[in-house]
Coordinates of C-alpha atoms in Angstrom, one line a residue:
Chain D
X1 CA -28.5 -35.6 -22.6
X2 CA -28.7 -37.9 -19.6
X3 CA -32.0 -38.0 -17.8
X4 CA -31.4 -36.9 -14.2
X5 CA -32.8 -39.5 -11.7
X6 CA -33.6 -38.3 -8.2
X7 CA -30.5 -38.7 -6.1
X8 CA -30.2 -41.7 -3.9
X9 CA -29.3 -40.9 -0.3
X10 CA -25.5 -40.7 -0.3
X11 CA -23.3 -42.3 2.3
X12 CA -19.9 -41.2 3.6
X13 CA -18.4 -43.6 1.1
X14 CA -20.0 -41.8 -1.8
X15 CA -17.9 -38.7 -0.9
X16 CA -14.6 -40.6 -1.1
X17 CA -12.7 -40.6 -4.4
X18 CA -10.9 -43.6 -5.9
X19 CA -7.5 -42.0 -5.1
X20 CA -5.1 -43.7 -2.7
X21 CA -5.0 -41.5 0.5
X22 CA -1.4 -40.5 1.1
X23 CA -0.8 -39.4 4.6
X24 CA 1.5 -41.1 7.1
X25 CA 0.0 -44.1 8.8
X26 CA -1.6 -42.9 12.0
X27 CA -2.0 -39.3 10.9
X28 CA -4.9 -37.4 12.4
X29 CA -5.9 -36.2 8.9
X30 CA -7.5 -39.7 8.3
X31 CA -9.9 -39.1 11.1
X32 CA -10.8 -35.6 10.0
X33 CA -11.4 -36.9 6.4
X34 CA -13.8 -39.5 7.8
X35 CA -15.6 -37.0 9.9
X36 CA -16.0 -34.6 7.0
X37 CA -17.3 -37.4 4.7
X38 CA -19.7 -38.4 7.5
X39 CA -20.8 -34.9 8.0
X40 CA -21.6 -34.3 4.3
X41 CA -23.6 -37.5 4.1
X42 CA -25.6 -36.5 7.2
X43 CA -26.1 -33.1 5.7
X44 CA -27.3 -34.7 2.5
X45 CA -24.8 -32.4 0.7
X46 CA -25.0 -32.3 -3.1
X47 CA -21.6 -33.3 -4.5
X48 CA -21.9 -31.1 -7.6
X49 CA -22.5 -28.0 -5.5
X50 CA -19.8 -28.8 -2.9
X51 CA -16.3 -27.5 -3.4
X52 CA -13.1 -28.1 -1.4
X53 CA -10.3 -25.6 -1.7
X54 CA -6.9 -26.0 -0.2
X55 CA -3.5 -24.4 -0.2
X56 CA -0.2 -26.4 0.3
X57 CA 0.7 -28.8 3.0
X58 CA -0.3 -32.2 4.3
X59 CA -3.8 -31.0 5.0
X60 CA -4.0 -29.5 1.6
X61 CA -4.2 -32.9 -0.1
X62 CA -7.7 -33.1 1.3
X63 CA -9.6 -32.1 -1.9
X64 CA -8.1 -35.1 -3.8
X65 CA -10.0 -37.4 -1.5
X66 CA -13.4 -35.8 -1.7
X67 CA -15.8 -36.8 -4.6
X68 CA -16.9 -33.1 -5.1
X69 CA -15.3 -30.3 -7.0
X70 CA -11.9 -29.5 -5.7
X71 CA -9.0 -27.1 -6.0
X72 CA -5.5 -27.8 -4.6
X73 CA -4.2 -24.3 -5.0
X74 CA -1.2 -22.2 -4.0
X75 CA 0.5 -21.9 -0.6
X76 CA -1.6 -19.7 1.8
X77 CA -3.9 -18.5 -1.0
X78 CA -6.8 -20.9 -0.7
X79 CA -9.1 -18.2 0.9
X80 CA -8.5 -16.0 -2.2
X81 CA -9.4 -18.8 -4.6
X82 CA -12.4 -19.8 -2.5
X83 CA -13.6 -16.2 -2.4
X84 CA -13.5 -16.1 -6.2
X85 CA -15.4 -19.4 -6.5
X86 CA -18.0 -18.3 -4.0
X87 CA -18.5 -14.9 -5.7
X88 CA -18.9 -16.4 -9.1
X89 CA -21.5 -18.8 -7.9
X90 CA -23.0 -18.1 -4.4
X91 CA -25.0 -21.3 -4.6
X92 CA -21.9 -23.4 -4.0
X93 CA -21.0 -24.7 -0.6
X94 CA -17.4 -24.1 -0.1
X95 CA -15.0 -25.7 2.4
X96 CA -11.4 -24.4 2.8
X97 CA -8.9 -26.8 4.2
X98 CA -5.4 -25.8 5.4
X99 CA -2.8 -26.4 8.1
X100 CA -1.4 -24.0 10.7
X101 CA 1.5 -22.9 8.4
X102 CA -0.6 -22.5 5.3
X103 CA -3.3 -20.5 7.0
X104 CA -1.5 -18.6 9.7
X105 CA 2.0 -18.0 8.4
X106 CA 2.2 -18.2 4.6
X107 CA -1.4 -17.2 4.2
X108 CA -2.0 -15.4 7.4
X109 CA -3.2 -12.2 5.7
X110 CA -5.5 -14.1 3.3
X111 CA -7.1 -15.9 6.2
X112 CA -7.5 -12.6 8.0
X113 CA -9.3 -10.9 5.1
X114 CA -11.6 -13.8 4.4
X115 CA -12.7 -13.9 8.0
X116 CA -13.1 -10.1 8.4
X117 CA -15.1 -10.0 5.1
X118 CA -17.4 -12.7 6.5
X119 CA -17.6 -14.5 3.1
X120 CA -19.7 -17.6 3.3
X121 CA -17.1 -20.4 3.6
X122 CA -16.2 -23.1 6.1
X123 CA -12.5 -22.7 6.9
X124 CA -11.1 -25.8 8.5
X125 CA -7.7 -25.2 10.0
X126 CA -5.9 -28.5 10.9
X127 CA -3.5 -27.3 13.7
X128 CA -0.7 -29.8 14.4
X129 CA 1.7 -27.1 15.5
X130 CA 4.4 -28.2 13.1
X131 CA 5.4 -28.1 9.4
X132 CA 4.8 -31.8 8.5
X133 CA 5.1 -31.8 4.7
X134 CA 8.5 -30.2 4.8
X135 CA 9.7 -32.6 7.5
X136 CA 9.1 -31.0 10.8
X137 CA 10.2 -27.4 11.1
X138 CA 8.5 -25.3 13.8
X139 CA 5.3 -23.5 12.7
X140 CA 3.5 -20.3 13.8
X141 CA 1.5 -22.3 16.4
X142 CA 4.5 -24.3 17.8
X143 CA 4.9 -23.9 21.5
X144 CA 8.0 -21.9 22.7
X145 CA 10.9 -24.3 23.1
X146 CA 9.8 -26.6 20.2
X147 CA 13.0 -28.4 19.0
X148 CA 12.9 -28.9 15.3
X149 CA 15.3 -29.0 12.3
X150 CA 15.0 -25.2 12.0
X151 CA 15.0 -24.6 15.8
X152 CA 17.6 -27.1 17.1
X153 CA 17.9 -25.2 20.4
X154 CA 14.2 -24.7 20.8
X155 CA 11.9 -22.1 19.2
X156 CA 11.9 -18.7 20.9
X157 CA 8.9 -17.0 19.4
X158 CA 5.5 -16.7 20.8
X159 CA 2.9 -18.9 19.0
X160 CA -0.3 -17.5 17.6
X161 CA -3.6 -18.8 18.9
X162 CA -5.8 -19.6 15.9
X163 CA -9.1 -19.0 17.7
X164 CA -8.0 -15.8 19.3
X165 CA -6.7 -14.6 15.9
X166 CA -10.1 -15.4 14.3
X167 CA -11.9 -13.6 17.1
X168 CA -9.6 -10.6 16.9
X169 CA -10.2 -10.0 13.2
X170 CA -13.9 -10.0 13.6
X171 CA -14.9 -13.6 12.9
X172 CA -18.6 -14.4 13.1
X173 CA -18.2 -18.1 13.8
X174 CA -15.3 -19.6 15.7
X175 CA -15.3 -23.2 16.9
X176 CA -12.8 -25.9 18.0
X177 CA -12.6 -29.6 17.9
X178 CA -10.1 -32.4 17.7
X179 CA -9.3 -35.2 15.2
X180 CA -9.9 -37.8 17.8
X181 CA -13.3 -36.5 18.9
X182 CA -15.3 -38.4 16.3
X183 CA -18.7 -37.6 17.8
X184 CA -17.9 -34.0 18.6
X185 CA -16.2 -33.0 15.3
X186 CA -19.1 -33.8 13.0
X187 CA -21.5 -31.8 15.2
X188 CA -19.1 -28.8 15.1
X189 CA -18.8 -29.2 11.4
X190 CA -22.6 -29.2 11.0
X191 CA -22.9 -26.0 13.0
X192 CA -20.1 -24.5 10.8
X193 CA -22.0 -25.5 7.7
X194 CA -25.2 -24.0 9.0
X195 CA -23.7 -20.6 9.7
X196 CA -23.9 -18.0 7.0
X197 CA -20.6 -16.3 6.8
X198 CA -17.0 -17.4 7.4
X199 CA -17.1 -20.4 9.8
X200 CA -13.7 -20.8 11.2
X201 CA -13.0 -24.2 12.8
X202 CA -9.7 -25.0 14.4
X203 CA -9.2 -28.8 14.6
X204 CA -6.4 -30.0 16.8
X205 CA -4.7 -32.7 14.7
X206 CA -1.9 -35.0 15.8
X207 CA 1.2 -35.2 13.6
X208 CA 2.4 -38.6 14.5
X209 CA 5.7 -38.3 12.8
X210 CA 7.0 -34.8 13.6
X211 CA 5.0 -33.6 16.6
X212 CA 3.5 -36.7 18.2
X213 CA 1.5 -36.0 21.4
X214 CA 1.4 -32.2 21.0
X215 CA -2.1 -32.2 22.4
X216 CA -2.0 -35.3 24.6
X217 CA -2.0 -33.1 27.7
X218 CA -5.7 -32.5 27.0
X219 CA -6.7 -35.2 24.6
X220 CA -5.5 -38.4 26.4
X221 CA -8.3 -40.4 28.0
X222 CA -6.7 -40.0 31.5
X223 CA -6.8 -36.2 31.4
X224 CA -9.6 -35.3 28.9
X225 CA -12.3 -34.8 31.5
X226 CA -10.3 -32.4 33.5
X227 CA -8.5 -30.7 30.6
X228 CA -11.4 -30.2 28.1
X229 CA -14.6 -28.2 28.4
X230 CA -17.2 -28.7 25.7
X231 CA -19.1 -25.5 25.5
X232 CA -22.7 -25.3 24.5
X233 CA -24.8 -22.2 24.0
X234 CA -27.1 -21.6 27.0
X235 CA -25.5 -24.3 29.1
X236 CA -23.4 -23.8 32.2
X237 CA -19.7 -24.0 31.6
X238 CA -19.2 -27.3 33.5
X239 CA -16.5 -29.9 33.0
X240 CA -14.5 -32.5 34.8
X241 CA -15.4 -36.0 35.9
X242 CA -19.1 -36.0 36.8
X243 CA -19.2 -32.3 35.8
X244 CA -17.9 -31.4 39.2
X245 CA -16.0 -28.4 38.0
X246 CA -17.0 -25.2 36.3
X247 CA -16.0 -21.7 35.2
X248 CA -17.1 -18.6 37.0
X249 CA -16.6 -15.1 35.8
X250 CA -14.2 -13.2 38.0
X251 CA -15.6 -9.7 37.5
X252 CA -12.9 -8.0 39.5
X253 CA -10.1 -9.5 37.4
X254 CA -12.1 -9.8 34.1
X255 CA -11.2 -13.4 33.7
X256 CA -12.6 -16.9 34.1
X257 CA -11.7 -18.9 37.1
X258 CA -12.0 -22.7 37.7
X259 CA -14.1 -23.7 40.6
X260 CA -15.3 -27.0 42.1
X261 CA -19.0 -27.4 42.8
X262 CA -19.6 -27.8 46.5
X263 CA -16.3 -26.1 47.5
X264 CA -16.5 -22.7 49.1
X265 CA -20.3 -22.7 48.8
X266 CA -20.2 -22.8 45.0
X267 CA -23.4 -24.1 43.4
X268 CA -24.3 -24.6 39.8
X269 CA -26.1 -21.2 40.0
X270 CA -22.6 -19.5 40.3
X271 CA -21.3 -21.1 37.1
X272 CA -21.1 -18.9 34.0
X273 CA -23.5 -19.8 31.2
X274 CA -22.1 -20.0 27.8
X275 CA -23.3 -17.3 25.5
X276 CA -21.9 -17.8 22.0
X277 CA -22.9 -14.3 21.0
X278 CA -20.6 -12.8 23.6
X279 CA -17.2 -12.0 21.9
X280 CA -15.6 -11.2 25.3
X281 CA -16.6 -14.5 26.8
X282 CA -15.4 -16.3 23.6
X283 CA -12.1 -14.6 23.8
X284 CA -11.7 -15.6 27.5
X285 CA -12.6 -19.2 26.5
X286 CA -10.1 -19.2 23.6
X287 CA -7.3 -18.0 25.9
X288 CA -7.7 -20.9 28.4
X289 CA -4.7 -23.2 28.4
X290 CA -3.8 -26.3 30.4
X291 CA -2.7 -27.1 33.0
X292 CA -4.4 -24.3 35.0
X293 CA -7.4 -24.2 32.7
X294 CA -9.2 -26.7 30.4
X295 CA -9.1 -26.2 26.6
X296 CA -12.5 -24.9 25.4
X297 CA -14.0 -27.0 22.5
X298 CA -17.2 -26.5 20.6
X299 CA -18.7 -23.3 19.2
X300 CA -17.0 -20.5 21.1
X301 CA -18.6 -17.8 19.1
X302 CA -21.4 -17.4 16.6
X303 CA -23.2 -14.2 15.5
X304 CA -25.4 -13.4 12.6
X305 CA -24.0 -10.8 10.2
X306 CA -24.2 -9.9 6.5
X307 CA -22.0 -11.9 4.3
X308 CA -19.6 -10.5 1.8
X309 CA -21.0 -12.6 -1.1
X310 CA -24.6 -11.6 -0.3
X311 CA -23.6 -7.9 -0.1
X312 CA -21.6 -8.1 -3.4
X313 CA -24.6 -9.7 -5.2
X314 CA -27.0 -7.2 -3.6
X315 CA -24.9 -4.4 -5.1
X316 CA -24.9 -6.1 -8.5
X317 CA -28.7 -6.4 -8.3
X318 CA -29.0 -2.8 -7.3
X319 CA -26.9 -1.7 -10.2
X320 CA -28.9 -3.8 -12.6
X321 CA -32.0 -1.8 -11.7
X322 CA -30.6 0.8 -14.0
X323 CA -30.5 -1.7 -16.9
X324 CA -27.7 -4.0 -18.1
X325 CA -24.3 -2.5 -18.4
X326 CA -23.0 -0.8 -21.5
X327 CA -19.2 -1.0 -21.9
X328 CA -19.0 1.7 -24.5
X329 CA -21.0 4.0 -22.3
X330 CA -18.8 3.2 -19.3
X331 CA -15.6 3.9 -21.3
X332 CA -16.9 7.3 -22.3
X333 CA -18.3 8.0 -18.9
X334 CA -15.3 9.8 -17.3
X335 CA -13.6 13.0 -18.4
X336 CA -13.3 12.3 -22.0
X337 CA -13.0 14.6 -25.0
X338 CA -12.4 14.4 -28.7
X339 CA -9.3 16.0 -30.3
X340 CA -10.4 17.4 -33.6
Chain U
X1 CA 4.1 -19.1 -19.1
X2 CA 3.2 -16.5 -21.8
X3 CA 4.7 -13.1 -21.2
X4 CA 3.5 -10.0 -23.0
X5 CA 4.4 -6.3 -22.5
X6 CA 2.8 -2.9 -22.7
X7 CA 4.7 -0.3 -24.8
X8 CA 2.6 2.8 -24.4
X9 CA -0.3 3.9 -22.1
X10 CA -2.9 3.2 -24.9
X11 CA -1.3 -0.1 -25.8
X12 CA -2.2 -1.3 -22.3
X13 CA -5.8 -1.5 -23.3
X14 CA -5.2 -4.0 -26.1
X15 CA -2.5 -5.9 -24.2
X16 CA -4.9 -6.5 -21.3
X17 CA -7.5 -7.9 -23.7
X18 CA -4.9 -10.1 -25.4
X19 CA -3.7 -11.4 -22.0
X20 CA -7.2 -12.5 -21.2
X21 CA -7.7 -14.1 -24.7
X22 CA -4.5 -16.1 -24.2
X23 CA -5.3 -17.0 -20.6
X24 CA -8.8 -18.3 -21.3
X25 CA -8.0 -20.0 -24.7
X26 CA -4.9 -21.8 -23.5
X27 CA -5.9 -22.1 -19.8
X28 CA -2.7 -20.6 -18.5
X29 CA -1.6 -17.7 -16.4
X30 CA -0.2 -14.8 -18.5
X31 CA 2.3 -12.4 -17.3
X32 CA 1.8 -8.7 -18.4
X33 CA 4.9 -6.5 -18.1
X34 CA 4.3 -2.8 -17.4
X35 CA 6.4 -0.2 -15.5
X36 CA 6.0 3.0 -13.6
X37 CA 6.9 5.1 -16.6
X38 CA 3.9 3.8 -18.5
X39 CA 1.7 4.1 -15.5
X40 CA 2.6 7.8 -15.0
X41 CA 2.7 8.7 -18.7
X42 CA -0.3 9.8 -20.8
X43 CA -1.2 10.2 -24.5
X44 CA -4.3 11.0 -26.4
X45 CA -6.2 7.8 -27.1
X46 CA -9.4 7.4 -29.1
X47 CA -11.7 5.2 -27.1
X48 CA -12.3 2.1 -29.2
X49 CA -15.8 0.7 -29.9
X50 CA -15.9 -2.5 -27.9
X51 CA -18.1 -4.1 -30.5
X52 CA -15.2 -3.8 -33.0
X53 CA -13.3 -6.4 -31.1
X54 CA -13.5 -10.1 -32.0
X55 CA -15.2 -12.0 -29.3
X56 CA -13.5 -14.9 -27.6
X57 CA -16.2 -16.5 -25.5
X58 CA -15.1 -19.3 -23.2
X59 CA -17.0 -22.5 -23.8
X60 CA -18.0 -24.4 -20.7
X61 CA -18.3 -28.2 -20.9
X62 CA -21.6 -29.5 -19.5
X63 CA -21.9 -32.9 -21.3
X64 CA -20.9 -35.8 -19.1
X65 CA -20.6 -38.1 -22.1
X66 CA -16.9 -39.3 -22.3
X67 CA -16.0 -36.4 -20.1
X68 CA -12.6 -36.4 -18.5
X69 CA -11.1 -33.3 -16.8
X70 CA -7.7 -34.2 -18.3
X71 CA -8.8 -34.2 -21.9
X72 CA -6.9 -31.8 -24.1
X73 CA -8.0 -29.8 -27.1
X74 CA -6.0 -31.2 -30.1
X75 CA -5.1 -27.7 -31.3
X76 CA -4.5 -25.6 -28.2
X77 CA -3.7 -28.6 -25.8
X78 CA -5.9 -26.8 -23.3
X79 CA -8.3 -28.6 -21.1
X80 CA -12.1 -28.2 -21.0
X81 CA -13.5 -25.5 -18.8
X82 CA -16.0 -26.8 -16.3
X83 CA -17.9 -24.7 -13.8
X84 CA -18.2 -26.1 -10.3
X85 CA -21.8 -26.8 -9.9
X86 CA -22.2 -28.7 -13.2
X87 CA -23.8 -32.1 -12.6
X88 CA -21.7 -35.2 -13.1
X89 CA -18.5 -33.4 -13.9
X90 CA -17.0 -33.2 -10.4
X91 CA -13.2 -33.4 -10.4
X92 CA -10.2 -32.1 -8.6
X93 CA -7.5 -29.9 -10.0
X94 CA -4.2 -29.1 -8.4
X95 CA -0.4 -28.9 -8.7
X96 CA 0.6 -32.5 -8.0
X97 CA 1.6 -34.3 -11.2
X98 CA -1.1 -36.5 -12.8
X99 CA -1.1 -39.3 -15.2
X100 CA -1.5 -38.1 -18.7
X101 CA -4.1 -40.8 -19.4
X102 CA -6.2 -41.0 -16.3
X103 CA -5.6 -37.7 -14.4
X104 CA -4.8 -39.7 -11.3
X105 CA -1.9 -38.5 -9.1
X106 CA 1.2 -40.1 -10.7
X107 CA 4.8 -40.4 -9.5
X108 CA 5.9 -42.2 -12.6
X109 CA 9.1 -40.5 -14.0
X110 CA 8.2 -41.1 -17.7
X111 CA 4.8 -39.7 -17.2
X112 CA 6.3 -36.6 -15.5
X113 CA 8.6 -36.1 -18.5
X114 CA 5.6 -36.4 -20.9
X115 CA 3.5 -34.0 -18.9
X116 CA 6.4 -31.5 -18.7
X117 CA 6.8 -31.7 -22.4
X118 CA 3.2 -31.3 -23.2
X119 CA 2.8 -28.3 -20.9
X120 CA 5.8 -26.6 -22.7
X121 CA 4.3 -27.5 -26.1
X122 CA 1.0 -25.9 -25.1
X123 CA 2.8 -22.6 -24.4
X124 CA 5.1 -22.8 -27.4
X125 CA 2.1 -23.4 -29.6
X126 CA 0.8 -20.0 -28.8
X127 CA 3.5 -18.7 -31.3
X128 CA 1.2 -19.8 -34.1
X129 CA -1.7 -17.8 -32.7
X130 CA 0.1 -14.4 -32.4
X131 CA 1.1 -12.1 -35.2
X132 CA 4.4 -12.2 -36.9
X133 CA 6.8 -9.6 -35.7
X134 CA 6.7 -6.4 -37.8
X135 CA 9.3 -3.7 -38.2
X136 CA 8.0 -0.6 -36.5
X137 CA 10.2 1.9 -38.3
X138 CA 12.4 1.0 -41.3
X139 CA 12.4 -2.3 -43.1
X140 CA 13.5 -5.9 -42.7
X141 CA 17.2 -6.3 -43.5
X142 CA 19.8 -3.6 -43.1
X143 CA 22.7 -2.4 -41.0
X144 CA 21.2 -2.1 -37.6
X145 CA 18.1 -3.0 -35.7
X146 CA 17.2 -1.5 -32.3
X147 CA 15.1 -4.1 -30.5
X148 CA 13.1 -3.0 -27.5
X149 CA 10.0 -3.9 -25.4
X150 CA 7.8 -2.0 -23.0
X151 CA 8.0 1.7 -22.1
X152 CA 11.2 2.3 -24.1
X153 CA 9.0 2.5 -27.2
X154 CA 8.7 6.3 -27.2
X155 CA 12.4 7.3 -27.0
X156 CA 13.6 4.5 -29.3
X157 CA 10.9 5.4 -31.9
X158 CA 11.9 9.1 -31.8
X159 CA 15.7 8.3 -32.0
X160 CA 15.3 5.9 -34.9
X161 CA 13.2 8.3 -36.8
X162 CA 15.6 11.1 -36.2
X163 CA 18.6 9.1 -37.3
X164 CA 16.8 7.8 -40.4
X165 CA 16.1 11.4 -41.3
X166 CA 19.8 12.0 -41.1
X167 CA 20.4 9.1 -43.5
X168 CA 21.4 6.3 -41.1
X169 CA 20.2 2.7 -42.0
X170 CA 18.6 1.8 -38.7
X171 CA 15.2 0.1 -38.0
X172 CA 13.1 -0.3 -34.9
X173 CA 11.7 -3.6 -33.8
X174 CA 9.5 -3.4 -30.7
X175 CA 8.3 -6.7 -29.1
X176 CA 4.9 -7.1 -27.5
X177 CA 5.3 -10.9 -27.2
X178 CA 8.3 -11.8 -25.0
X179 CA 7.2 -15.5 -24.6
X180 CA 6.6 -17.3 -26.8
X181 CA 8.6 -15.1 -29.2
X182 CA 7.0 -14.4 -32.7
X183 CA 7.7 -17.2 -35.1
X184 CA 9.5 -15.1 -37.6
X185 CA 11.7 -13.2 -35.2
X186 CA 14.9 -15.3 -35.7
X187 CA 14.8 -14.8 -39.4
X188 CA 14.1 -11.1 -39.0
X189 CA 16.9 -10.5 -36.5
X190 CA 19.4 -12.3 -38.7
X191 CA 18.5 -10.1 -41.6
X192 CA 20.4 -7.2 -39.9
X193 CA 24.2 -6.8 -39.7
X194 CA 23.9 -5.6 -36.1
X195 CA 21.2 -6.0 -33.4
X196 CA 21.2 -3.7 -30.4
X197 CA 18.8 -4.5 -27.6
X198 CA 17.9 -1.4 -25.7
X199 CA 16.2 -2.2 -22.4
X200 CA 15.9 -0.8 -18.9
X201 CA 17.4 -3.7 -17.1
X202 CA 20.7 -5.6 -17.1
X203 CA 20.0 -7.3 -20.4
X204 CA 17.4 -10.0 -19.9
X205 CA 15.8 -9.8 -23.4
X206 CA 19.3 -9.7 -25.0
X207 CA 20.2 -12.8 -23.1
X208 CA 17.0 -14.5 -24.2
X209 CA 17.5 -13.6 -27.9
X210 CA 21.1 -14.7 -27.9
X211 CA 20.2 -18.0 -26.2
X212 CA 17.3 -18.7 -28.5
X213 CA 18.8 -17.7 -31.8
X214 CA 22.5 -17.4 -31.4
X215 CA 22.4 -13.9 -32.7
X216 CA 25.3 -11.6 -31.6
X217 CA 22.9 -9.1 -30.1
X218 CA 24.5 -6.3 -28.1
X219 CA 22.9 -4.6 -25.2
X220 CA 22.2 -0.9 -24.3
X221 CA 21.2 -1.0 -20.7
X222 CA 20.3 1.5 -18.0
X223 CA 18.8 1.0 -14.6
X224 CA 19.0 4.4 -12.9
X225 CA 15.3 4.8 -12.7
X226 CA 15.1 7.3 -15.6
X227 CA 13.9 6.5 -19.1
X228 CA 16.3 6.5 -22.0
X229 CA 17.1 9.9 -23.4
X230 CA 16.6 10.2 -27.1
X231 CA 20.2 11.6 -27.3
X232 CA 21.6 8.5 -25.6
X233 CA 20.0 6.3 -28.2
X234 CA 21.1 8.4 -31.1
X235 CA 24.7 8.3 -29.8
X236 CA 24.5 4.5 -29.6
X237 CA 23.2 4.3 -33.2
X238 CA 25.8 6.8 -34.5
X239 CA 28.6 4.9 -32.7
X240 CA 27.6 1.6 -34.3
X241 CA 27.0 2.9 -37.8
X242 CA 30.1 5.2 -38.1
X243 CA 32.8 2.9 -36.9

């Protein structure tokens, strides 16, 4: 047996494998990979207890590049595999990685059930609003009118909002960030990691080849101040250059309105304060869309709730109080009789 | 992928255990075939003593010395089982083709051929780990064998017994293992003058047996949602043995 020496402090590089990273040059996935490796180093994560599980798609290659345990599984089914891994060993720290097609179309129901069960996983959804691996067909998050090989005249169906979906199915942690926000993203990932339960993080990710610029209307430097609001619990919902704009709760219309400080007598006291435990507020934030509203980034919602894995193991512990199981006894336990 | 089938409600118990044995020993998914007829049927069944079954514990690798996730067991060609959480054995598994030697993602055509061949060899090798096919009713060699699988066991069994009582030379062969097929099956089937494959589909097992063994197997097929009638099977046997 090898003698275990106390672990040296790991760096982001220690979480990288020796595999050649195969995404298109300029893909947003590289930045997310870097952010995740940085996050794990900062969290002083233990590689042997860390597991990355993915389905199918460009994003799903992620586990090959993480020096941890990894499962590249079947299309849309990564939440199911991750659920099994977590239940078999609740000590493991599990990250699920998938794209918008994998997690909202092919695996939409698996994503729903993982989130509603509140099993302790971090689900990272790389949303690029397109099927990249299969060469650019429209996806369930593509905007109406997206011209693609499968929608040459433009897509006609309404896209799903990942964050609203997660809120709707009872998610206990819903956050958003973007591939290019290299300071913001690791902070969001750390919050996701700290949350007990399903932490759902939507990461806007640019597909440079098949959907380039899908998010530039709120990520480009020239517009980002006006078109992004970084929400923080307990802080007023301010945005814009010099934080001159804010959101107020329009109680008559049950919606958020954009206001400018100093206009129409508006002061900071009028601005709504972010309360991440308020699902209604989170839903309103998730609904906001440019150009009339900024995109809300950060932790939209976070509540403490029992996790599926802890409840399962509590049940097992409870059952064990009556002694270890006896299979023969169990088999004879129902309505059984002997034919003489 | 191994495929095994359930022939009676009580058979399902042993088939389920066998499926897990193959899945864990050979590290492969196993397909178990059942149908609604079995699900809704019933029969008296003496509950077995679990301790009378041979154990097949899974061994988990924990030793990092010379560990490689793509090692294969010489006999089963299966890989080592490693639990996530085991120190120093971190690795990634997935569906992208890997190098046979290093386990790294590989796009090399020759390697892909080799990996495809070795995966097939692993499944084919299971034939040496399952029992030889026995004759359910009757004896090896003769005029006619009725071959079946799954829930048709009951009516075929009754029909063959009835016809044998009437002096007809007919035997029943009922398969549990659909893939890989039992290693003696070719020889067994070729020991009969005629082979009739009775199945509740359009002839999938018959097609497989003909393709694998070049036996002139005929089909008796029915897909109307009702099980075979004993009379239907008796008529089929009579027709073939009286002509």
